Amino acid sequence: GGLSGARLSRLRVRYDGDGGPASCVLKARRDALCKSFGLAREALFFREHAGGLVEQGLAPRVYHSHGSMEAGEKWILMEDLSEAVQSGYYFGNHSPLNWGKDLSALTATTPSTIEDVLQLSFRFAARFHARFWCASEMRDRQWVRGSDWWRGENRADFEAAEARWKETWAKAKERDEDIQWPVSVTAVLDAACGKLGWEAGRRDIAEATDGACWTLIHGDFHPANLMLRAGGSELVALDFESVGIGRGPEDLGQCKLKSGERDD
């Protein structure tokens, strides 16, 4: 169930009166992890924006959404997408998420290609980013990831997040001895770590604000969070737990890095 490991339950529905969907999915979580990482933001995001996103084909239909950042809980009753195909399946077994799976069988109902899925993914991102482009009201939403940093608040949390990233990258280089990291990748990530810092972040935010080149980003925009609907011409995104303020290429880069093969 996404970053939080939320419980997903498929519900079969019976109606006394007018009918509706035969099934739906309940995504629920309430614990310390959900509270500390602010994962209830997904429910709050859907509560405010699900209607417009569904109209544009960007999100599953949401029938009910409740979230509390203070309590660390969320309950989202949404469309059952079991007939759609996870777009990550089209990228082969180089991804650990696909190991041991019969990808041919999983994609048989909706044939597509890597190139087509990537094109749909980037078009999806363009529509999503355009919807929230320089939407100043999003910076005032306390639940939006990074909104406090864009307001110049919570420096300690910002620096703690960057410290976790540095530690994660350092451990990855030490632990993954069997992985031959390309020199170019190592150089880029090392350079990125060297440019971190609160003042650098404030300069970057000022540049994005002055240049009107910021938006709301999905924040976890990888192929396993994108579902290809029957017919193969429309993608819908899941797991908006990391939705926050940023720059569009952040989503695009994550999508490509987690979909391309290692020699891309």
Coordinates of C-alpha atoms in Angstrom, one line a residue:
G1 CA 0.0 0.0 0.0
G2 CA 2.6 2.6 -1.0
L3 CA 5.3 4.2 1.1
S4 CA 3.3 3.7 4.3
G5 CA 2.6 0.0 3.9
A6 CA -1.1 0.8 4.3
R7 CA -3.6 -2.0 4.3
L8 CA -5.5 -2.5 1.1
S9 CA -8.8 -4.3 1.1
R10 CA -11.1 -5.0 -1.8
L11 CA -14.7 -4.7 -0.8
R12 CA -17.6 -6.4 -2.6
V13 CA -20.6 -4.1 -2.6
R14 CA -24.3 -4.9 -2.6
Y15 CA -27.0 -2.3 -3.1
D16 CA -30.6 -2.1 -1.9
G17 CA -31.5 0.7 -4.3
D18 CA -29.7 2.1 -7.3
G19 CA -26.6 0.3 -8.2
G20 CA -22.9 1.4 -8.2
P21 CA -19.5 -0.2 -8.6
A22 CA -19.5 -4.0 -7.9
S23 CA -16.3 -3.5 -5.9
C24 CA -14.0 -0.8 -4.5
V25 CA -10.7 -0.6 -2.6
L26 CA -10.2 0.7 1.0
K27 CA -6.7 2.0 1.8
A28 CA -6.3 2.6 5.5
R29 CA -3.4 3.3 7.9
R30 CA -3.1 4.6 11.5
D31 CA 0.2 4.4 13.3
A32 CA 3.3 6.3 14.3
L33 CA 4.9 5.9 10.9
C34 CA 1.9 7.5 9.2
K35 CA 2.1 10.4 11.6
S36 CA 5.8 11.0 11.5
F37 CA 6.0 11.0 7.7
G38 CA 2.8 12.9 7.2
L39 CA 1.3 10.2 5.0
A40 CA -2.3 11.3 5.8
R41 CA -1.6 14.0 3.2
E42 CA -2.8 11.6 0.5
A43 CA -6.3 11.5 2.0
L44 CA -6.3 15.3 2.4
F45 CA -5.1 15.8 -1.2
F46 CA -7.9 13.5 -2.5
R47 CA -10.5 15.3 -0.3
E48 CA -9.7 18.6 -1.9
H49 CA -8.8 17.6 -5.5
A50 CA -10.1 14.2 -6.4
G51 CA -13.0 15.5 -8.4
G52 CA -11.0 17.6 -10.8
L53 CA -8.3 14.9 -11.1
V54 CA -10.9 12.3 -12.0
E55 CA -12.3 14.6 -14.7
Q56 CA -8.9 14.8 -16.3
G57 CA -8.3 11.1 -15.9
L58 CA -5.4 11.6 -13.6
A59 CA -6.6 9.7 -10.5
P60 CA -8.9 6.9 -9.6
R61 CA -12.4 7.7 -8.5
V62 CA -12.5 8.4 -4.8
Y63 CA -15.8 7.8 -3.0
H64 CA -14.7 8.9 0.5
S65 CA -11.5 10.3 1.9
H66 CA -10.6 11.1 5.5
G67 CA -7.2 12.0 6.9
S68 CA -5.7 13.5 10.0
M69 CA -2.0 14.6 10.2
E70 CA -2.3 15.0 14.0
A71 CA -3.6 11.5 14.5
G72 CA -1.5 9.9 11.8
E73 CA -4.5 8.2 10.1
K74 CA -6.1 8.0 6.7
W75 CA -9.0 6.1 5.2
I76 CA -9.5 6.3 1.4
L77 CA -12.4 4.5 -0.4
M78 CA -11.5 4.4 -4.1
E79 CA -12.1 2.8 -7.4
D80 CA -11.0 -0.8 -7.9
L81 CA -8.3 -0.8 -10.6
S82 CA -7.8 -4.5 -10.7
E83 CA -8.6 -4.6 -14.4
A84 CA -5.8 -2.1 -15.1
V85 CA -2.2 -3.1 -15.6
Q86 CA 0.7 -1.8 -13.5
S87 CA 2.9 0.1 -16.0
G88 CA 6.1 -1.2 -14.4
Y89 CA 5.4 -4.7 -15.8
Y90 CA 6.2 -3.4 -19.3
F91 CA 9.8 -2.6 -18.4
G92 CA 11.0 -6.2 -17.9
N93 CA 12.6 -8.1 -15.1
H94 CA 15.6 -5.9 -14.5
S95 CA 13.5 -4.3 -11.7
P96 CA 13.4 -6.3 -8.4
L97 CA 9.7 -5.5 -8.2
N98 CA 9.2 -7.7 -11.3
W99 CA 11.4 -10.7 -10.3
G100 CA 9.6 -14.0 -10.3
K101 CA 6.5 -12.6 -12.1
D102 CA 5.1 -13.8 -15.4
L103 CA 5.2 -10.4 -17.1
S104 CA 3.8 -11.7 -20.4
A105 CA 0.7 -13.0 -18.6
L106 CA 0.3 -9.9 -16.5
T107 CA 0.4 -7.6 -19.6
A108 CA -1.5 -9.8 -22.0
T109 CA -4.8 -8.1 -21.6
T110 CA -3.4 -4.7 -22.5
P111 CA -0.4 -4.9 -24.9
S112 CA 1.9 -2.0 -25.0
T113 CA 5.6 -1.1 -25.3
I114 CA 8.2 0.6 -23.1
E115 CA 8.2 3.6 -25.5
D116 CA 4.4 4.0 -25.4
V117 CA 4.2 3.7 -21.6
L118 CA 7.0 6.2 -21.1
Q119 CA 5.3 8.7 -23.5
L120 CA 2.0 8.3 -21.6
S121 CA 3.8 8.8 -18.3
F122 CA 5.4 12.0 -19.4
R123 CA 2.1 13.3 -20.9
F124 CA 0.4 12.4 -17.6
A125 CA 3.1 14.4 -15.7
A126 CA 2.6 17.4 -18.0
R127 CA -1.1 17.5 -17.4
F128 CA -0.7 17.0 -13.6
H129 CA 1.9 19.7 -13.3
A130 CA 0.0 22.1 -15.5
R131 CA -3.0 21.8 -13.2
F132 CA -1.1 23.0 -10.2
W133 CA 1.5 25.3 -11.9
C134 CA 2.5 28.1 -9.6
A135 CA -0.6 27.5 -7.5
S136 CA 0.2 29.8 -4.6
E137 CA -2.5 28.4 -2.4
M138 CA -0.7 25.0 -2.3
R139 CA 2.2 26.7 -0.4
D140 CA -0.3 27.6 2.4
R141 CA -1.5 24.0 2.8
Q142 CA 0.2 22.6 5.9
W143 CA -0.2 19.0 4.7
V144 CA 1.6 19.6 1.4
R145 CA 5.1 18.1 1.6
G146 CA 7.7 20.8 1.5
S147 CA 5.3 23.7 1.8
D148 CA 6.8 24.7 5.1
W149 CA 10.3 24.8 3.6
W150 CA 9.0 27.0 0.7
R151 CA 7.6 29.4 3.3
G152 CA 11.1 29.4 5.0
E153 CA 10.0 27.4 8.0
N154 CA 11.2 24.2 9.8
R155 CA 14.9 24.5 9.0
A156 CA 15.6 21.6 11.4
D157 CA 13.3 19.2 9.6
F158 CA 14.9 20.3 6.2
E159 CA 18.4 19.6 7.4
A160 CA 17.3 16.3 9.0
A161 CA 15.8 15.2 5.7
E162 CA 19.0 16.0 3.9
A163 CA 21.1 14.2 6.5
R164 CA 19.0 11.1 6.0
W165 CA 19.6 11.3 2.2
K166 CA 23.4 11.7 2.6
E167 CA 23.4 8.7 5.0
T168 CA 21.3 6.6 2.7
W169 CA 23.7 7.2 -0.3
A170 CA 26.8 6.6 1.8
K171 CA 25.4 3.3 3.1
A172 CA 24.3 2.3 -0.5
K173 CA 27.9 2.7 -1.8
E174 CA 29.3 0.7 1.1
R175 CA 26.7 -2.1 1.2
D176 CA 26.1 -2.8 -2.5
E177 CA 29.5 -4.2 -3.2
D178 CA 28.1 -6.4 -6.0
I179 CA 26.7 -3.3 -7.8
Q180 CA 29.2 -1.6 -10.1
W181 CA 27.9 2.0 -9.9
P182 CA 28.6 3.9 -13.2
V183 CA 31.2 6.6 -12.6
S184 CA 28.8 9.1 -14.0
V185 CA 26.0 8.2 -11.6
T186 CA 28.4 8.3 -8.6
A187 CA 29.7 11.6 -9.6
V188 CA 26.3 13.2 -10.0
L189 CA 25.0 11.9 -6.6
D190 CA 28.2 12.9 -4.8
A191 CA 28.0 16.3 -6.4
A192 CA 24.3 16.6 -5.4
C193 CA 25.2 15.8 -1.8
G194 CA 27.9 18.4 -1.8
K195 CA 25.4 21.1 -2.8
L196 CA 22.9 20.4 0.0
G197 CA 22.2 22.8 2.8
W198 CA 19.5 25.2 4.0
E199 CA 20.9 28.3 2.4
A200 CA 21.4 26.5 -0.9
G201 CA 17.8 25.3 -0.7
R202 CA 16.5 28.8 0.0
R203 CA 18.4 30.1 -3.1
D204 CA 16.9 27.3 -5.2
I205 CA 13.4 28.1 -4.0
A206 CA 13.9 31.8 -4.7
E207 CA 15.0 31.0 -8.2
A208 CA 12.1 28.7 -8.9
T209 CA 9.6 31.3 -7.5
D210 CA 11.1 34.2 -9.5
G211 CA 11.2 32.1 -12.6
A212 CA 7.7 30.8 -12.1
C213 CA 8.9 27.2 -12.6
W214 CA 7.4 25.3 -9.7
T215 CA 4.4 23.2 -9.2
L216 CA 2.8 20.3 -7.3
I217 CA 4.6 17.1 -7.9
H218 CA 3.5 13.5 -7.3
G219 CA 6.7 12.8 -5.4
D220 CA 6.8 9.0 -5.9
F221 CA 6.4 9.0 -9.7
H222 CA 7.7 5.5 -10.6
P223 CA 6.1 3.0 -12.9
A224 CA 4.7 0.8 -10.1
N225 CA 2.5 3.7 -9.1
L226 CA 1.0 4.2 -12.6
M227 CA -1.8 2.0 -13.9
L228 CA -2.5 1.5 -17.5
R229 CA -6.3 1.3 -18.1
A230 CA -7.8 -1.2 -20.5
G231 CA -7.3 -0.1 -24.0
G232 CA -3.7 1.1 -23.3
S233 CA -4.3 4.8 -24.0
E234 CA -4.8 6.2 -20.4
L235 CA -2.7 6.1 -17.3
V236 CA -4.0 6.8 -13.8
A237 CA -1.7 7.4 -10.8
L238 CA -1.8 5.9 -7.3
D239 CA -0.1 6.6 -4.0
F240 CA -0.1 10.3 -3.6
E241 CA 1.5 10.0 -0.1
S242 CA 4.5 12.2 -1.1
V243 CA 2.6 14.9 -3.0
G244 CA 4.4 18.2 -2.5
I245 CA 5.9 21.3 -4.0
G246 CA 8.8 21.0 -6.4
R247 CA 9.8 21.2 -10.0
G248 CA 8.3 19.0 -12.7
P249 CA 11.6 17.3 -13.8
E250 CA 11.8 15.7 -10.3
D251 CA 8.9 13.5 -11.3
L252 CA 10.2 12.9 -14.8
G253 CA 13.7 11.9 -13.6
Q254 CA 12.3 9.5 -11.0
C255 CA 10.1 7.9 -13.6
K256 CA 12.9 7.4 -16.1
L257 CA 15.5 6.3 -13.6
K258 CA 13.2 3.6 -12.2
S259 CA 12.0 2.4 -15.7
G260 CA 15.2 2.3 -17.8
E261 CA 17.6 -0.6 -17.9
R262 CA 21.0 -0.2 -16.2
D263 CA 22.8 0.4 -19.5
D264 CA 20.4 3.2 -20.6

